[in-house]
Short mmCIF file of N, CA and C in Angstrom, two decimals:
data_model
loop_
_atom_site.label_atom_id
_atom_site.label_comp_id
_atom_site.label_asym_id
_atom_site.label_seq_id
_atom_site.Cartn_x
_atom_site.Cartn_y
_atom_site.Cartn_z
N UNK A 1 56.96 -109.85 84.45
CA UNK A 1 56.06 -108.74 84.22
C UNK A 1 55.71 -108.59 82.75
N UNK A 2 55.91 -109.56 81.74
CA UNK A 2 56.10 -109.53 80.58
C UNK A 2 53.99 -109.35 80.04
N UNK A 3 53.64 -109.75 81.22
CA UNK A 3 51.85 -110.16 81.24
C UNK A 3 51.47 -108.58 81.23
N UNK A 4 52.41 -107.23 81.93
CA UNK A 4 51.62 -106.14 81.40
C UNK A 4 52.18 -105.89 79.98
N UNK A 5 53.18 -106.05 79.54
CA UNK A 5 53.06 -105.27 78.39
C UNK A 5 52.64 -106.31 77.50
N UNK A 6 52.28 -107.87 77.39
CA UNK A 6 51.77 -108.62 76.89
C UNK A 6 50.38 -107.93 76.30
N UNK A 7 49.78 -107.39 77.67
CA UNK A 7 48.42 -107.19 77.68
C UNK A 7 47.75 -106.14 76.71
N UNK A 8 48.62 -105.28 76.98
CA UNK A 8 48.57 -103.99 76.48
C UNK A 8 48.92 -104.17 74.67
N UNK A 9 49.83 -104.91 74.28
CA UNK A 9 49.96 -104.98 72.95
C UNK A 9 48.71 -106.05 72.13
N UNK A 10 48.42 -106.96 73.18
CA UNK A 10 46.89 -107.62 72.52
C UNK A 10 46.22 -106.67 72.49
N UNK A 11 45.70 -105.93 73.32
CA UNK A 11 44.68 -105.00 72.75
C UNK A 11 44.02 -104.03 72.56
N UNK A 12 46.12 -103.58 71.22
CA UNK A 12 45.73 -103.04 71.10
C UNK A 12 45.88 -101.08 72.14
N UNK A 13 46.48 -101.60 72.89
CA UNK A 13 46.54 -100.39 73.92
C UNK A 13 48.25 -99.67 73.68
N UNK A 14 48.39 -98.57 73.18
CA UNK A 14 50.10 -98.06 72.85
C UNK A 14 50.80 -98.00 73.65
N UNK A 15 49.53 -96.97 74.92
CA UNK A 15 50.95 -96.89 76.20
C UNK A 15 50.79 -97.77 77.65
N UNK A 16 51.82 -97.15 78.11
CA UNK A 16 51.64 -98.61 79.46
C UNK A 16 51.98 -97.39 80.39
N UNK A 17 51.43 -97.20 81.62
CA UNK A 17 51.55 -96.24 82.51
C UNK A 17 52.00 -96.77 84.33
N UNK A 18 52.42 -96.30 84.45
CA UNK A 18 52.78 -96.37 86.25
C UNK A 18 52.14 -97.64 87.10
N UNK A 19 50.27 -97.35 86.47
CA UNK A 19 48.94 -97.71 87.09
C UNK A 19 48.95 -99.10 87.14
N UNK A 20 49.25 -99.54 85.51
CA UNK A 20 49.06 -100.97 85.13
C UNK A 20 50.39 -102.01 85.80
N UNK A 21 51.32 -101.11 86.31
CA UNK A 21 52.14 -101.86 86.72
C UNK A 21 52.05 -101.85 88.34
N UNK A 22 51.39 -101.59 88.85
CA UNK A 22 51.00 -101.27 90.16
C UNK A 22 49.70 -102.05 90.13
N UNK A 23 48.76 -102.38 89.41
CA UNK A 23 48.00 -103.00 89.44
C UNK A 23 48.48 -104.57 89.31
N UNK A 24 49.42 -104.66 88.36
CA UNK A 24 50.11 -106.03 88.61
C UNK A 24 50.35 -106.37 89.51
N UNK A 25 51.28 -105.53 90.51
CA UNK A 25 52.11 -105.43 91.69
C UNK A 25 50.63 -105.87 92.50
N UNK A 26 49.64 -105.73 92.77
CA UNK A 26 48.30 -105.62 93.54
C UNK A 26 47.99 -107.07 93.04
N UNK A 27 48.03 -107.64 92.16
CA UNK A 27 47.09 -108.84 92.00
C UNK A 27 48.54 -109.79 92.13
N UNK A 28 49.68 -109.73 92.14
CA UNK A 28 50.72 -110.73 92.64
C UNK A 28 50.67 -110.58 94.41
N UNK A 29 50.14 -109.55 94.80
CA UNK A 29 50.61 -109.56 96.53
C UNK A 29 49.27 -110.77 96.93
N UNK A 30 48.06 -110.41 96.06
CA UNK A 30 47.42 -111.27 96.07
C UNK A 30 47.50 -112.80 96.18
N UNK A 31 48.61 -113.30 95.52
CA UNK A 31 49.25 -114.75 95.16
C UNK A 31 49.92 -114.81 96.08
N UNK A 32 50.82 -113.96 96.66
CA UNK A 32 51.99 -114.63 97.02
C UNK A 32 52.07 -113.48 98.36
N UNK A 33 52.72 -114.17 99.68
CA UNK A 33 52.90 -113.41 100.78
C UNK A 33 54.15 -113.04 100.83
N UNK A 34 55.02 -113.13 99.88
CA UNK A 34 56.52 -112.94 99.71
C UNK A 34 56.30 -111.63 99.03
N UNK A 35 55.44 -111.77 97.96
CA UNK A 35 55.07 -110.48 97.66
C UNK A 35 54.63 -109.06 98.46
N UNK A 36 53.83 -109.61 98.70
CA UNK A 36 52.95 -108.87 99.58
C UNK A 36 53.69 -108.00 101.03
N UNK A 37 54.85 -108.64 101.23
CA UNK A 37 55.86 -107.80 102.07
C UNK A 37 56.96 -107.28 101.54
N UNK A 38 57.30 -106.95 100.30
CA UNK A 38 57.45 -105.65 99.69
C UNK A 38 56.85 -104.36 100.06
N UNK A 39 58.21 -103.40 100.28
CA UNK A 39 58.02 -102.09 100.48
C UNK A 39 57.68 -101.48 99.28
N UNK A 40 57.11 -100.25 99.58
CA UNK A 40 56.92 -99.27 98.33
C UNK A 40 57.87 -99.33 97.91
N UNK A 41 58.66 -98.65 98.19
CA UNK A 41 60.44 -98.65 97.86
C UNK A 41 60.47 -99.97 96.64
N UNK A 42 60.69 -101.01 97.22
CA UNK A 42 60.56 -102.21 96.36
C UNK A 42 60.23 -102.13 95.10
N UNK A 43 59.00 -101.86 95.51
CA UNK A 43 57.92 -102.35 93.93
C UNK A 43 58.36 -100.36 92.96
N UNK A 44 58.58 -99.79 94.11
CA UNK A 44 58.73 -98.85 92.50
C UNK A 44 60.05 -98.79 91.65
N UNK A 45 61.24 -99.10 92.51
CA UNK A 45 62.44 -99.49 92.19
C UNK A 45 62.17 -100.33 90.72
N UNK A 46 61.87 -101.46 91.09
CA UNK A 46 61.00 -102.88 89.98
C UNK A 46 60.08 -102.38 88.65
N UNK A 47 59.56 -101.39 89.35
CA UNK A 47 59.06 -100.29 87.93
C UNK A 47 60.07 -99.55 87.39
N UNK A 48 60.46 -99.27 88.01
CA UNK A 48 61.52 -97.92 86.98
C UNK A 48 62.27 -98.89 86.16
N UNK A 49 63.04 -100.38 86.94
CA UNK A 49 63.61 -100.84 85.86
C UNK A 49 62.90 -101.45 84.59
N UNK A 50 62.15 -102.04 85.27
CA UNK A 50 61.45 -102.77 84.08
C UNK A 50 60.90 -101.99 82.94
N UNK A 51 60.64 -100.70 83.57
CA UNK A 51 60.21 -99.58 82.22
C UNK A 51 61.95 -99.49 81.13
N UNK A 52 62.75 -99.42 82.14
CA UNK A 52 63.79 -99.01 81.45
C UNK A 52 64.57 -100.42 80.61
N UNK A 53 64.51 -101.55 81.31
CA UNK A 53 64.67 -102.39 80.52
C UNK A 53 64.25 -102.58 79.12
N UNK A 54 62.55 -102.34 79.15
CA UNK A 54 61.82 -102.19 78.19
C UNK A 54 62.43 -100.93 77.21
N UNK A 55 62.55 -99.76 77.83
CA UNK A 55 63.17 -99.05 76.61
C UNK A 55 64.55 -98.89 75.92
N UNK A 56 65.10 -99.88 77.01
CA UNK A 56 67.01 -100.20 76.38
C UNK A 56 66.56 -101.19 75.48
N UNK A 57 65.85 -102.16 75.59
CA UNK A 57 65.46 -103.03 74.45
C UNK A 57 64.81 -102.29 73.08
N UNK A 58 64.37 -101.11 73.12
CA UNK A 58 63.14 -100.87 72.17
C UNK A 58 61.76 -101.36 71.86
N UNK A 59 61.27 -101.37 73.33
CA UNK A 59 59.97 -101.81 73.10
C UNK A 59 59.13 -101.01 73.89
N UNK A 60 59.13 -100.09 74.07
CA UNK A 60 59.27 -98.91 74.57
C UNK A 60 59.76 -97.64 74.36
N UNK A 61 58.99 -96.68 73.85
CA UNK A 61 60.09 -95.29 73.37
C UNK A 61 59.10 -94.06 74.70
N UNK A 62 59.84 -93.24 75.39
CA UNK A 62 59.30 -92.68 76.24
C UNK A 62 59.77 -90.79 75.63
N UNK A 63 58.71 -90.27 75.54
CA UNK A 63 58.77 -89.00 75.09
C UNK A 63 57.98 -88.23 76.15
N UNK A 64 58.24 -87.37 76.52
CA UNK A 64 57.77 -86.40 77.92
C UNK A 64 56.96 -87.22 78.82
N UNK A 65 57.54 -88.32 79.34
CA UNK A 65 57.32 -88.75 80.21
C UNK A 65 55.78 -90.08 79.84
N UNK A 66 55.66 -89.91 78.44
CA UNK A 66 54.64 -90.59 77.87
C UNK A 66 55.26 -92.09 77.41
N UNK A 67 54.75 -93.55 77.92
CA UNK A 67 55.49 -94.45 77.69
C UNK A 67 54.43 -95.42 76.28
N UNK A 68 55.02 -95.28 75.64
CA UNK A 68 54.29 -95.94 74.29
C UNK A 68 55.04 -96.77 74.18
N UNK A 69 54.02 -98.07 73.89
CA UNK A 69 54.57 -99.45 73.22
C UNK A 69 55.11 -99.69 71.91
N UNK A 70 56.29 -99.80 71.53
CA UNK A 70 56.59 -100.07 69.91
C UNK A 70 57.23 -101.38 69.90
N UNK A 71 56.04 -102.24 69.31
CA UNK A 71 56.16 -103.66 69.45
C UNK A 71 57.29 -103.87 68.39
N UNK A 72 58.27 -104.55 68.04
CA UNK A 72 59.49 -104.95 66.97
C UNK A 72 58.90 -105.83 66.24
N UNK A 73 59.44 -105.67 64.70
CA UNK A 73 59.15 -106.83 63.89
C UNK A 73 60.35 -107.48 63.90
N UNK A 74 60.15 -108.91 64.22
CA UNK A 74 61.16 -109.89 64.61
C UNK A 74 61.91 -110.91 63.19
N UNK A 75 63.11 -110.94 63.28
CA UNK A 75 63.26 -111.42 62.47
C UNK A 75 63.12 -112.98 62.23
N UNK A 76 63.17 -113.87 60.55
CA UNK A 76 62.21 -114.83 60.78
C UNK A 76 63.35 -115.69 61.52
N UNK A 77 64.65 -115.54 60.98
CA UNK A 77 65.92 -116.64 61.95
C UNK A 77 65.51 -116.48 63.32
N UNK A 78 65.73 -115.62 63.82
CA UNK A 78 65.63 -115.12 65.43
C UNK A 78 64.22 -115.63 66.17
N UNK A 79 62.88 -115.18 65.27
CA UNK A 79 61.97 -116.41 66.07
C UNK A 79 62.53 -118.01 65.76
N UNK A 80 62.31 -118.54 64.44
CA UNK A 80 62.51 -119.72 64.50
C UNK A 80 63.73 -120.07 65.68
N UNK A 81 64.62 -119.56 66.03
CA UNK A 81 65.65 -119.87 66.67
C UNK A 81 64.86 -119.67 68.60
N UNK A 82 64.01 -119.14 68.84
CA UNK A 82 63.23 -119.05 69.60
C UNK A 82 62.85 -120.00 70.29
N UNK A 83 62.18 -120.02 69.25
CA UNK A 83 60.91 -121.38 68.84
C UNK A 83 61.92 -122.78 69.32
N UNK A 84 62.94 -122.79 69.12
CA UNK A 84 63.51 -124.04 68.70
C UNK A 84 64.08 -124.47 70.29
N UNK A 85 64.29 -122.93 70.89
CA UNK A 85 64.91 -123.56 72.18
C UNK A 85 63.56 -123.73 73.07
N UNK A 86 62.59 -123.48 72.88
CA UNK A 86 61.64 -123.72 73.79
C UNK A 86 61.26 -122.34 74.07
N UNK A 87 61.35 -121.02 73.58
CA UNK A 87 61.35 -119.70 74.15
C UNK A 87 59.85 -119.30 73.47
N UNK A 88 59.26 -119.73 72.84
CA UNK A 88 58.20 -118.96 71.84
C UNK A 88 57.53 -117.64 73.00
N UNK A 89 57.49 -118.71 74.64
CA UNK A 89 57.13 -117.31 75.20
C UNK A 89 57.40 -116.16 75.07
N UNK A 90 58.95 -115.82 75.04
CA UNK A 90 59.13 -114.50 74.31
C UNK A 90 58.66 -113.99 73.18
N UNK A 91 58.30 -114.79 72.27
CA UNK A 91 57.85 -114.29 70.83
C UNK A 91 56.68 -113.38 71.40
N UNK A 92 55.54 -114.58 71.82
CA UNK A 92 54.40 -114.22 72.47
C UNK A 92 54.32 -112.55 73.23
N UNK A 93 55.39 -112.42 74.35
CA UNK A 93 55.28 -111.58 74.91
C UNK A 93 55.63 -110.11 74.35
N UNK A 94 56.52 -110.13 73.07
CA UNK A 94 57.45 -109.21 72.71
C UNK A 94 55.95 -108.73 71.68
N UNK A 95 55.51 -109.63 70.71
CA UNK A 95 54.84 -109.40 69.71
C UNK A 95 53.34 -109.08 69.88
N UNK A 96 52.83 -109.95 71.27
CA UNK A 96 51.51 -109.62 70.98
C UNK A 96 50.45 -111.00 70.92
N UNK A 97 51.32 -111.76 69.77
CA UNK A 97 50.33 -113.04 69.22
C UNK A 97 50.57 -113.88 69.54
N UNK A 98 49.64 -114.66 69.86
CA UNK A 98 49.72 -116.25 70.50
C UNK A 98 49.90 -116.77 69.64
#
């Protein structure tokens, strides 16, 4: 799910809401029929964590229920060390920039 908050920090967009992750959830049932037989139950469970993942990490700070993106400045060891195992995707996803 790293493609919504990917999205949202290209461009440019602070917060990430309920919608956009439900809209994800809508264009994967699309792909996949494994998906697509997920309960509600399921997919909101899958939201709550992933919001909360996102804000145990800090990339994410949630104030009255408002979820704003606070992208991290990464340090330069920790990308290069990234980079090195093959991960840049994370860079990508955490930061924003291709």
């Amino acid at each position: 799910m790293f493609e919504v908050y990917r999205e949202k920090n290209i461009l440019g967009i602070p917060i990430i809401e309920d919608a956009d992750v439900n809209i994800f959830f809508k264009n994967k049932e699309i792909q996949s029929e494994d998906i697509a037989a997920w309960t509600d139950g399921t997919k909101r469970r899958l939201r709550s964590i992933y919001f909360n993942y996102l804000t145990d990490a800090n990339l994410l700070t949630v104030v009255d229920k408002k979820k704003t993106i606070t992208p991290p400045i990464l340090d330069i060891a920790l990308e290069r060390y990234l980079e090195a195992c093959g991960e840049s995707v994370i860079i990508k996803a955490i930061t924003g920039v291709d």
